Short mmCIF file of C-alpha atoms in Angstrom, two decimals:
data_model
loop_
_atom_site.label_atom_id
_atom_site.label_comp_id
_atom_site.label_asym_id
_atom_site.label_seq_id
_atom_site.Cartn_x
_atom_site.Cartn_y
_atom_site.Cartn_z
CA MET S 1 78.51 39.08 14.86
CA VAL S 2 78.08 36.19 15.91
CA ASP S 3 74.71 36.82 19.06
CA GLN S 4 75.94 33.97 20.97
CA LYS S 5 72.78 33.35 23.08
CA GLU S 6 70.38 33.90 20.00
CA ASN S 7 72.63 30.22 18.94
CA VAL S 8 71.91 29.07 22.55
CA GLU S 9 68.15 29.84 22.74
CA TYR S 10 67.52 28.68 19.31
CA LEU S 11 69.21 24.76 19.94
CA ARG S 12 68.10 25.00 23.65
CA GLU S 13 64.72 25.57 21.32
CA LYS S 14 64.71 22.35 18.76
CA GLY S 15 66.12 20.39 22.10
CA VAL S 16 69.62 20.33 20.39
CA ALA S 17 71.51 21.38 23.45
CA ASP S 18 69.82 18.68 25.65
CA LEU S 19 70.68 15.98 22.70
CA VAL S 20 74.58 17.14 22.70
CA ASP S 21 74.06 17.14 26.57
CA VAL S 22 73.66 13.51 26.82
CA ALA S 23 76.27 12.53 24.22
CA ILE S 24 79.24 14.03 25.05
CA GLN S 25 78.14 12.61 29.20
CA GLU S 26 77.56 9.18 27.99
CA LEU S 27 80.76 9.67 25.66
CA VAL S 28 82.47 10.61 29.25
CA LYS S 29 80.46 7.97 30.51
CA GLU S 30 82.29 5.05 28.26
CA LYS S 31 85.77 6.71 26.97
CA PRO S 32 86.08 5.42 24.25
CA GLU S 33 89.56 5.45 21.95
CA ASN S 34 88.50 7.12 18.89
CA ALA S 35 85.39 10.05 20.06
CA MET S 36 85.26 11.39 16.94
CA GLU S 37 84.20 7.41 15.17
CA TRP S 38 81.27 7.50 18.33
CA MET S 39 79.73 10.25 17.93
CA ARG S 40 79.28 9.72 14.38
CA ASP S 41 77.75 5.95 15.66
CA TYR S 42 76.12 7.74 18.40
CA PHE S 43 73.89 10.40 15.81
CA ASP S 44 73.20 7.86 13.42
CA TYR S 45 72.27 4.64 14.94
CA PRO S 46 68.59 4.35 16.67
CA PRO S 47 66.61 6.51 18.63
CA HIS S 48 68.45 9.35 17.06
CA GLY S 49 68.87 7.75 13.40
CA ILE S 50 68.84 4.44 11.92
CA SER S 51 71.23 2.02 11.57
CA LYS S 52 73.58 1.14 8.98
CA ASN S 53 72.27 -1.93 7.97
CA VAL S 54 68.21 -0.24 7.84
CA LYS S 55 69.68 2.11 5.39
CA LYS S 56 70.46 -0.42 2.50
CA LEU S 57 66.57 -1.50 2.46
CA ASP S 58 63.92 0.23 0.84
CA GLY S 59 62.03 4.04 2.21
CA TRP S 60 59.29 2.27 3.61
CA ILE S 61 60.48 -0.16 6.05
CA GLN S 62 63.69 2.43 6.76
CA VAL S 63 59.96 4.56 7.82
CA GLY S 64 59.82 2.11 10.92
CA CYS S 65 63.05 1.29 12.54
CA GLY S 66 62.99 4.80 13.45
CA ASP S 67 61.79 6.68 17.22
CA LYS S 68 58.23 7.40 15.70
CA PRO S 69 55.72 5.96 14.77
CA TYR S 70 55.00 4.57 11.18
CA ASN S 71 54.11 7.67 8.72
CA CYS S 72 54.51 5.73 5.35
CA PRO S 73 52.61 7.94 2.82
CA GLU S 74 53.43 5.16 -0.09
CA LYS S 75 52.05 2.82 1.68
CA LYS S 76 49.30 4.90 3.18
CA ALA S 77 50.27 4.24 5.95
CA THR S 78 48.98 7.99 7.72
CA PHE S 79 46.97 7.05 10.97
CA ALA S 80 47.14 8.65 13.77
CA PRO S 81 51.21 9.78 12.99
CA ASP S 82 51.86 11.18 16.39
CA GLY S 83 50.25 8.28 17.81
CA THR S 84 47.27 10.38 18.81
CA THR S 85 43.27 8.87 18.28
CA PRO S 86 41.64 10.89 15.92
CA ASP S 87 38.48 12.24 17.43
CA GLU S 88 36.07 10.86 14.13
CA MET S 89 36.94 7.26 13.60
CA PRO S 90 38.66 6.08 10.70
CA ASP S 91 36.79 4.94 7.48
CA LEU S 92 36.34 1.38 7.84
CA SER S 93 34.30 0.55 5.79
CA LYS S 94 36.26 -1.50 3.47
CA HIS S 95 38.67 -3.61 5.51
CA SER S 96 39.13 -6.65 5.82
CA ASN S 97 40.20 -7.41 9.45
CA PHE S 98 38.31 -8.39 13.21
CA MET S 99 38.77 -4.80 14.53
CA ALA S 100 37.13 -3.02 12.10
CA GLU S 101 34.16 -5.86 12.11
CA VAL S 102 34.08 -5.61 15.91
CA LEU S 103 34.36 -1.50 15.38
CA ARG S 104 31.84 -1.55 11.91
CA GLU S 105 29.60 -2.93 14.55
CA GLN S 106 29.34 -1.12 17.15
CA PRO S 107 31.25 2.63 16.41
CA GLU S 108 30.28 3.75 20.03
CA LEU S 109 33.91 1.92 21.51
CA TYR S 110 35.28 4.28 18.96
CA ALA S 111 34.05 7.03 20.85
CA LYS S 112 34.14 5.31 24.34
CA TYR S 113 38.44 4.84 24.21
CA LYS S 114 38.86 7.47 21.94
CA ASP S 115 40.83 9.34 24.97
CA THR S 116 41.53 6.47 27.19
CA TYR S 117 45.19 4.61 28.11
CA THR S 118 46.38 2.88 30.07
CA LYS S 119 48.83 3.86 32.21
CA ASN S 120 51.65 2.98 30.87
CA GLY S 121 50.15 5.68 27.66
CA VAL S 122 49.26 2.97 25.57
CA GLY S 123 46.03 4.24 23.96
CA LEU S 124 43.49 3.61 21.80
CA ALA S 125 45.54 4.70 18.21
CA LYS S 126 48.19 2.08 18.86
CA CYS S 127 46.94 -0.69 19.43
CA ILE S 128 44.51 0.10 16.20
CA LYS S 129 47.02 1.88 13.58
CA THR S 130 47.60 -1.36 12.35
CA GLY S 131 44.27 -2.28 11.84
CA VAL S 132 43.59 0.73 10.20
CA ASP S 133 46.37 1.52 8.03
CA ASN S 134 46.66 -1.34 6.59
CA PRO S 135 42.30 -2.60 5.15
CA GLY S 136 43.82 -5.93 3.52
CA HIS S 137 42.32 -8.57 1.37
CA PRO S 138 38.18 -9.72 1.16
CA HIS S 139 39.46 -12.66 0.71
CA ILE S 140 42.68 -13.19 3.61
CA LYS S 141 41.10 -11.39 7.01
CA THR S 142 43.46 -10.15 9.22
CA VAL S 143 43.39 -8.90 13.25
CA GLY S 144 44.88 -5.81 13.04
CA LEU S 145 44.73 -5.16 16.71
CA THR S 146 47.37 -5.35 18.50
CA ALA S 147 48.54 -4.57 22.76
CA GLY S 148 50.80 -2.26 23.54
CA ASP S 149 51.46 -3.36 26.66
CA GLU S 150 49.82 -6.09 29.50
CA GLU S 151 46.84 -3.03 30.51
CA SER S 152 45.18 -2.74 26.52
CA TYR S 153 43.48 -6.26 27.94
CA THR S 154 41.70 -5.10 30.18
CA VAL S 155 41.43 -1.33 29.91
CA PHE S 156 39.64 -1.72 26.55
CA LYS S 157 38.64 -4.96 26.70
CA GLU S 158 35.77 -4.17 25.11
CA LEU S 159 36.84 -3.80 21.87
CA PHE S 160 39.85 -7.07 22.44
CA ASP S 161 37.43 -9.61 23.74
CA PRO S 162 35.31 -9.77 20.61
CA VAL S 163 38.44 -9.64 18.70
CA ILE S 164 39.63 -12.59 20.44
CA ASP S 165 36.32 -13.80 20.20
CA ALA S 166 35.73 -14.00 16.43
CA ARG S 167 39.60 -14.87 15.73
CA HIS S 168 39.03 -17.84 17.45
CA GLY S 169 36.38 -19.24 16.62
CA GLY S 170 34.75 -19.01 20.03
CA TYR S 171 35.63 -17.50 23.20
CA GLY S 172 33.65 -15.43 25.93
CA ALA S 173 34.62 -12.53 26.95
CA ASP S 174 34.42 -14.62 30.80
CA ALA S 175 35.80 -17.47 29.47
CA LYS S 176 38.22 -19.10 31.23
CA GLN S 177 41.64 -20.77 29.64
CA PRO S 178 43.00 -23.73 31.32
CA THR S 179 47.48 -24.27 31.63
CA ASP S 180 49.00 -27.00 32.39
CA LEU S 181 52.82 -28.27 31.63
CA ASP S 182 53.19 -31.37 33.15
CA LEU S 183 55.46 -33.48 30.81
CA SER S 184 54.24 -37.03 32.54
CA LYS S 185 50.09 -35.87 30.90
CA VAL S 186 51.99 -35.84 27.67
CA SER S 187 51.32 -39.21 25.58
CA ASP S 188 53.61 -41.97 25.32
CA ILE S 189 52.35 -43.23 21.88
CA ASP S 190 54.65 -43.90 19.24
CA MET S 191 53.73 -42.10 16.15
CA ASP S 192 56.02 -43.39 13.34
CA PRO S 193 57.05 -47.11 13.98
CA ASP S 194 58.93 -47.54 11.31
CA ASN S 195 60.80 -44.04 11.74
CA LYS S 196 60.27 -43.37 8.27
CA TYR S 197 57.60 -40.85 7.99
CA ILE S 198 58.85 -38.22 10.31
CA GLU S 199 61.25 -35.86 9.73
CA THR S 200 61.67 -32.61 12.89
CA THR S 201 59.55 -32.33 15.86
CA ARG S 202 59.39 -28.58 17.09
CA VAL S 203 57.21 -26.12 19.69
CA ARG S 204 57.19 -22.68 19.52
CA THR S 205 55.46 -20.37 21.50
CA GLY S 206 55.51 -16.89 22.93
CA ARG S 207 56.69 -15.17 26.46
CA SER S 208 56.12 -11.17 27.97
CA MET S 209 58.16 -10.52 30.81
CA ARG S 210 55.70 -8.27 32.98
CA GLY S 211 57.22 -5.10 33.60
CA PHE S 212 57.61 -3.67 30.62
CA LYS S 213 55.62 -2.61 27.70
CA LEU S 214 55.15 -4.57 25.03
CA PRO S 215 56.95 -4.72 21.71
CA PRO S 216 54.48 -2.35 19.24
CA THR S 217 55.40 0.34 22.21
CA ILE S 218 58.30 0.13 24.62
CA GLY S 219 60.69 2.88 25.11
CA PHE S 220 64.75 2.88 23.17
CA GLU S 221 66.12 2.45 27.17
CA GLU S 222 62.81 0.27 28.69
CA ARG S 223 63.66 -2.22 25.24
CA ARG S 224 67.54 -2.21 26.82
CA LYS S 225 66.59 -2.97 30.39
CA LEU S 226 64.10 -6.20 28.82
CA GLU S 227 67.10 -7.46 26.45
CA ALA S 228 69.60 -7.25 29.67
CA LEU S 229 68.06 -9.01 32.37
CA ALA S 230 65.83 -11.94 29.37
CA VAL S 231 69.71 -12.75 29.13
CA LYS S 232 70.76 -12.79 32.78
CA GLY S 233 67.93 -15.65 32.60
CA LEU S 234 69.35 -17.27 29.45
CA LEU S 235 72.37 -17.65 30.24
CA ASN S 236 71.13 -18.98 33.88
CA LEU S 237 70.27 -22.04 31.59
CA SER S 238 72.58 -24.79 31.89
CA GLU S 239 73.79 -28.51 31.79
CA ASP S 240 71.75 -29.99 28.09
CA LEU S 241 69.56 -25.65 28.61
CA LYS S 242 73.42 -23.81 28.40
CA GLY S 243 74.31 -22.02 25.59
CA ASP S 244 75.40 -18.38 24.61
CA TYR S 245 73.12 -15.43 23.44
CA PHE S 246 73.79 -13.54 20.11
CA PRO S 247 73.08 -9.99 18.86
CA LEU S 248 71.14 -9.12 16.16
CA HIS S 249 74.44 -8.13 13.51
CA GLY S 250 74.41 -4.02 13.98
CA SER S 251 73.05 -3.85 17.19
CA HIS S 252 74.83 -1.41 20.43
CA SER S 253 72.90 -2.50 23.48
CA TYR S 254 74.73 -6.03 24.37
CA GLN S 255 78.03 -5.05 26.09
CA ALA S 256 79.64 -8.07 26.02
CA LYS S 257 79.45 -8.04 21.99
CA PRO S 258 78.83 -4.47 21.34
CA ASN S 259 78.12 -4.44 17.03
CA GLY S 260 76.39 -8.25 17.49
CA MET S 261 77.43 -10.86 16.39
CA SER S 262 78.86 -12.25 13.19
CA GLU S 263 77.50 -11.68 9.65
CA GLU S 264 78.79 -15.38 9.79
CA LYS S 265 76.84 -16.24 12.62
CA GLU S 266 73.82 -14.33 10.59
CA GLY S 267 74.18 -16.72 7.91
CA GLU S 268 74.10 -19.79 10.08
CA LEU S 269 71.73 -18.67 11.90
CA ARG S 270 69.86 -16.95 9.11
CA THR S 271 70.68 -21.08 7.00
CA MET S 272 68.66 -23.73 9.78
CA GLY S 273 66.19 -21.16 10.00
CA ASN S 274 66.89 -19.69 13.39
CA LEU S 275 67.73 -16.34 12.32
CA PHE S 276 64.19 -13.32 12.02
CA GLN S 277 65.50 -9.94 10.84
CA GLU S 278 63.85 -6.94 9.91
CA PRO S 279 60.08 -6.36 9.78
CA ASP S 280 59.70 -6.55 5.52
CA SER S 281 55.66 -5.48 5.75
CA THR S 282 53.71 -2.80 6.20
CA LEU S 283 51.50 -4.93 8.76
CA LEU S 284 53.91 -5.13 11.73
CA LEU S 285 55.62 -1.49 10.47
CA ALA S 286 52.30 0.51 11.45
CA SER S 287 52.10 -2.10 14.51
CA GLY S 288 55.74 -0.31 15.62
CA MET S 289 57.13 -3.36 15.44
CA GLY S 290 60.73 -2.15 13.73
CA ARG S 291 61.42 1.15 16.17
CA HIS S 292 64.71 0.90 17.26
CA TRP S 293 65.89 -2.05 14.82
CA PRO S 294 67.63 -3.60 15.57
CA ASP S 295 69.25 -2.53 19.18
CA GLY S 296 68.23 -4.57 21.93
CA ARG S 297 67.05 -8.21 19.88
CA GLY S 298 69.26 -11.34 19.26
CA VAL S 299 68.41 -15.26 19.43
CA TYR S 300 70.36 -17.89 22.15
CA HIS S 301 70.69 -21.34 21.34
CA ASN S 302 71.65 -23.88 23.33
CA ASP S 303 74.66 -25.64 22.68
CA ASP S 304 73.07 -28.33 21.74
CA LYS S 305 70.95 -25.95 19.26
CA ASN S 306 67.78 -27.45 20.08
CA LEU S 307 66.76 -25.08 21.88
CA PHE S 308 66.83 -21.13 20.56
CA VAL S 309 64.88 -18.20 21.29
CA TRP S 310 64.42 -14.74 20.73
CA VAL S 311 64.86 -11.94 21.76
CA GLY S 312 62.78 -8.70 21.07
CA GLU S 313 60.96 -9.72 17.69
CA GLU S 314 57.13 -9.81 17.60
CA ASP S 315 57.02 -10.90 20.91
CA HIS S 316 59.60 -9.57 23.98
CA LEU S 317 60.06 -13.67 23.71
CA ARG S 318 59.63 -16.86 21.29
CA ILE S 319 60.73 -20.40 22.39
CA VAL S 320 61.08 -22.45 19.85
CA SER S 321 62.85 -26.45 20.52
CA MET S 322 62.91 -28.84 18.30
CA GLN S 323 64.75 -31.63 16.75
CA ARG S 324 64.90 -34.23 14.48
CA ASP S 325 63.79 -37.24 14.74
CA LYS S 326 60.49 -38.47 16.57
CA ASN S 327 60.54 -37.23 20.26
CA MET S 328 57.90 -35.82 20.76
CA LYS S 329 57.53 -35.98 24.40
CA GLU S 330 61.51 -35.14 24.10
CA THR S 331 60.94 -32.13 22.70
CA PHE S 332 58.17 -30.24 24.77
CA GLY S 333 60.10 -31.29 28.04
CA ARG S 334 63.06 -29.51 26.56
CA PHE S 335 60.85 -26.37 25.93
CA VAL S 336 59.22 -26.79 29.73
CA ARG S 337 62.45 -27.09 31.80
CA ALA S 338 63.06 -23.38 29.52
CA CYS S 339 60.56 -22.15 30.66
CA ASP S 340 60.56 -22.86 34.04
CA LYS S 341 64.44 -21.49 34.47
CA VAL S 342 63.58 -18.29 32.75
CA GLN S 343 60.10 -18.30 35.07
CA GLU S 344 62.09 -18.10 38.35
CA VAL S 345 65.10 -15.37 37.70
CA LEU S 346 62.11 -12.91 36.40
CA LYS S 347 60.34 -13.35 39.65
CA SER S 348 63.56 -13.72 41.69
CA GLU S 349 64.34 -9.79 40.07
CA GLY S 350 60.56 -8.67 40.12
CA SER S 351 59.10 -9.56 37.72
CA ASP S 352 57.86 -12.94 35.71
CA PHE S 353 55.62 -14.19 32.79
CA MET S 354 52.43 -12.54 31.92
CA HIS S 355 49.46 -15.05 33.13
CA ASN S 356 45.54 -14.19 33.37
CA ASP S 357 43.45 -16.52 33.98
CA HIS S 358 41.12 -15.24 31.24
CA LEU S 359 43.93 -14.85 28.65
CA GLY S 360 46.21 -17.48 30.03
CA TRP S 361 50.28 -16.48 28.58
CA VAL S 362 49.22 -12.82 26.96
CA LEU S 363 51.11 -11.52 23.58
CA THR S 364 51.13 -9.22 21.16
CA CYS S 365 49.01 -10.61 19.12
CA PRO S 366 45.09 -12.25 19.53
CA SER S 367 45.69 -14.14 17.77
CA ASN S 368 48.55 -15.02 20.65
CA LEU S 369 46.61 -15.46 23.29
CA GLY S 370 45.92 -19.02 25.40
CA THR S 371 48.92 -22.13 24.92
CA GLY S 372 50.45 -19.16 22.08
CA LEU S 373 51.96 -23.15 21.79
CA ARG S 374 52.64 -23.94 18.18
CA ALA S 375 53.62 -28.09 18.35
CA GLY S 376 54.39 -30.20 14.82
CA MET S 377 56.23 -31.90 12.93
CA LEU S 378 57.55 -32.35 8.91
CA ILE S 379 55.85 -35.04 8.16
CA ASN S 380 55.92 -37.09 4.51
CA LEU S 381 51.98 -37.83 3.90
CA PRO S 382 52.44 -37.68 -0.43
CA LEU S 383 49.75 -40.12 -0.97
CA PHE S 384 47.36 -38.81 1.59
CA SER S 385 48.18 -35.78 1.33
CA ALA S 386 47.06 -35.78 -2.22
CA ARG S 387 43.22 -36.96 -1.03
CA GLU S 388 41.71 -33.43 -2.08
CA ASP S 389 39.71 -33.49 1.54
CA PHE S 390 43.21 -33.97 2.79
CA LYS S 391 43.06 -30.00 4.51
CA ASP S 392 39.67 -30.65 5.77
CA THR S 393 39.99 -33.73 7.59
CA LEU S 394 42.67 -32.28 8.85
CA LYS S 395 40.13 -29.35 9.94
CA VAL S 396 37.88 -32.14 11.69
CA MET S 397 41.21 -33.05 13.68
CA ARG S 398 42.05 -29.68 14.29
CA LEU S 399 45.46 -30.08 13.26
CA GLN S 400 46.78 -27.81 9.79
CA ALA S 401 48.79 -27.96 7.76
CA ARG S 402 52.16 -25.95 5.99
CA GLY S 403 54.19 -26.22 3.46
CA THR S 404 58.13 -26.48 4.19
CA ALA S 405 58.71 -22.72 3.72
CA GLY S 406 55.96 -21.45 6.26
CA VAL S 407 52.36 -20.77 5.75
CA ASP S 408 50.31 -20.46 2.83
CA SER S 409 53.29 -22.48 1.18
CA ALA S 410 53.05 -25.10 -1.63
CA SER S 411 53.89 -29.08 0.26
CA THR S 412 57.98 -30.53 -1.11
CA GLY S 413 57.14 -34.23 -1.71
CA GLY S 414 54.03 -34.46 -0.38
CA LYS S 415 56.80 -33.60 2.91
CA TRP S 416 54.01 -30.94 5.83
CA ASP S 417 54.75 -28.69 8.23
CA VAL S 418 51.86 -30.37 10.81
CA SER S 419 50.78 -28.20 13.71
CA ASN S 420 47.58 -28.38 16.30
CA ALA S 421 45.51 -25.25 14.74
CA ASP S 422 43.78 -24.00 18.43
CA ARG S 423 46.16 -21.90 20.81
CA ILE S 424 42.96 -20.51 23.32
CA GLY S 425 40.40 -22.76 24.90
CA LYS S 426 42.87 -26.32 25.60
CA SER S 427 45.33 -26.66 27.79
CA GLU S 428 49.25 -27.03 26.26
CA VAL S 429 48.59 -31.22 27.10
CA GLU S 430 46.30 -31.13 25.07
CA LEU S 431 47.14 -29.03 22.16
CA VAL S 432 50.97 -31.22 21.93
CA ASN S 433 48.28 -34.79 22.75
CA MET S 434 46.19 -33.76 19.25
CA VAL S 435 48.80 -33.87 17.23
CA ILE S 436 51.34 -36.28 18.97
CA GLU S 437 47.64 -38.26 18.27
CA GLY S 438 46.83 -36.85 15.03
CA ALA S 439 50.02 -38.12 13.38
CA ALA S 440 49.57 -41.48 13.97
CA GLN S 441 46.43 -41.51 12.50
CA LEU S 442 47.64 -39.51 9.74
CA ILE S 443 50.52 -42.26 9.37
CA LYS S 444 48.38 -44.72 9.84
CA TRP S 445 46.58 -43.98 6.71
CA GLU S 446 48.93 -43.10 4.88
CA LYS S 447 50.69 -46.68 5.63
CA LEU S 448 46.99 -47.85 4.49
CA LEU S 449 47.36 -46.14 0.82
CA GLU S 450 51.32 -47.88 0.44
CA GLU S 451 48.62 -51.44 1.32
CA GLY S 452 46.38 -50.50 -1.54
CA LYS S 453 43.88 -49.99 1.26
CA LYS S 454 41.77 -47.19 -0.42
CA ASP S 455 38.35 -48.26 0.75
CA GLU S 456 39.22 -49.06 4.48
CA VAL S 457 40.30 -45.52 4.25
CA ASP S 458 37.45 -43.74 2.31
CA ALA S 459 35.32 -45.49 6.17
CA GLU S 460 38.05 -44.39 8.68
CA VAL S 461 37.69 -40.99 7.47
CA ALA S 462 34.52 -40.67 6.74
CA ALA S 463 33.80 -41.44 10.03
CA LYS S 464 35.80 -39.61 11.51
CA LYS S 465 34.61 -36.47 9.68
CA SER S 466 30.40 -37.67 11.38
CA ALA S 467 32.38 -37.90 15.01
#
């Protein structure tokens, strides 16, 4: 005879009874037409399982898209699988990242912080896990450190500050970050009088919403609350900023679109380069970015499709303003207006964007602190970019160039995505003006080379490098 009492005790001991109770309560609350299908989906979706779309991916990716910290022996990513910082510091002797470098030089920091937690329960292990699990390449140095919440930067200050300083080439623990979004101060220089060289302009940055943990550690329900508040702010945008929100395909978190965006919409955004996808690197998975995928994530865009906001990717919000012309001032202005309007809603709801005088806009990765801003434009420079000193010249101008496919990609026909190299230490207006004035100079040199005036370009470049 079946011992019902013993069975019930077993179910309670394993936590199954409570899970089923919660599921039944949710079922009765929603009263779906097909209750059996609803129950199947409930247990086949985060936080209790992984989504159908994720199940199509490689196993090492699936491991990072559930509810638990990333633990993947296949990728040798097994540090602190329960989120608890071990008593002994891991061997970082062969790691190539800024976090490992600091801890090798100051191992006492590990001992100091191993039992320390923020008010939200974020410990040292969660901040350094991505850097421990990913030794990196001897010639490619990563940051190796992420913040689990806003307080991480102050609670673990003696670790974060030297990493920030090293990553940004000098930014002291007492440095102040200027913030300036005054559109009237943006340069009116016509970078491309012939309308021949610049194809697109783009301004992008991240924003974090105060009162929520950051993406590496945010909980399932908390992520949904963040999405709801972010979307409330975004749907408050009007006039040329007015648009709609599209949850990632397969997400069940947004009631207005309970299954997320359609596959057609997904294809459209992917073709436009404005869709983010599940983390496919152990750097992101080990940091916790993939948990609960795709729940609580999506893309907002305005009707004109020149403003895009990613919700719930590596940062709470990633805001992108773009257009297919040379008008960087207009592109920057749209970006500023969108940030201001969303911030108004957040403040009315008792929240705000994370910001302080030392770090500027607080974001998940130390590499994006300060302004977090990248102002860029797609420029055709086939002659000037063919010079051996092209990237060295850009470095002197505090600019960087990427190929048309992103970081470390090659150029196509001399076409480059040129943007500011700095994120921290200068204001938004300073960085945008640096890009505008730099692009004007690059185009001037390109035109001189077209006219066969190489000696004149050589002289000006030499003067720029020696200034």
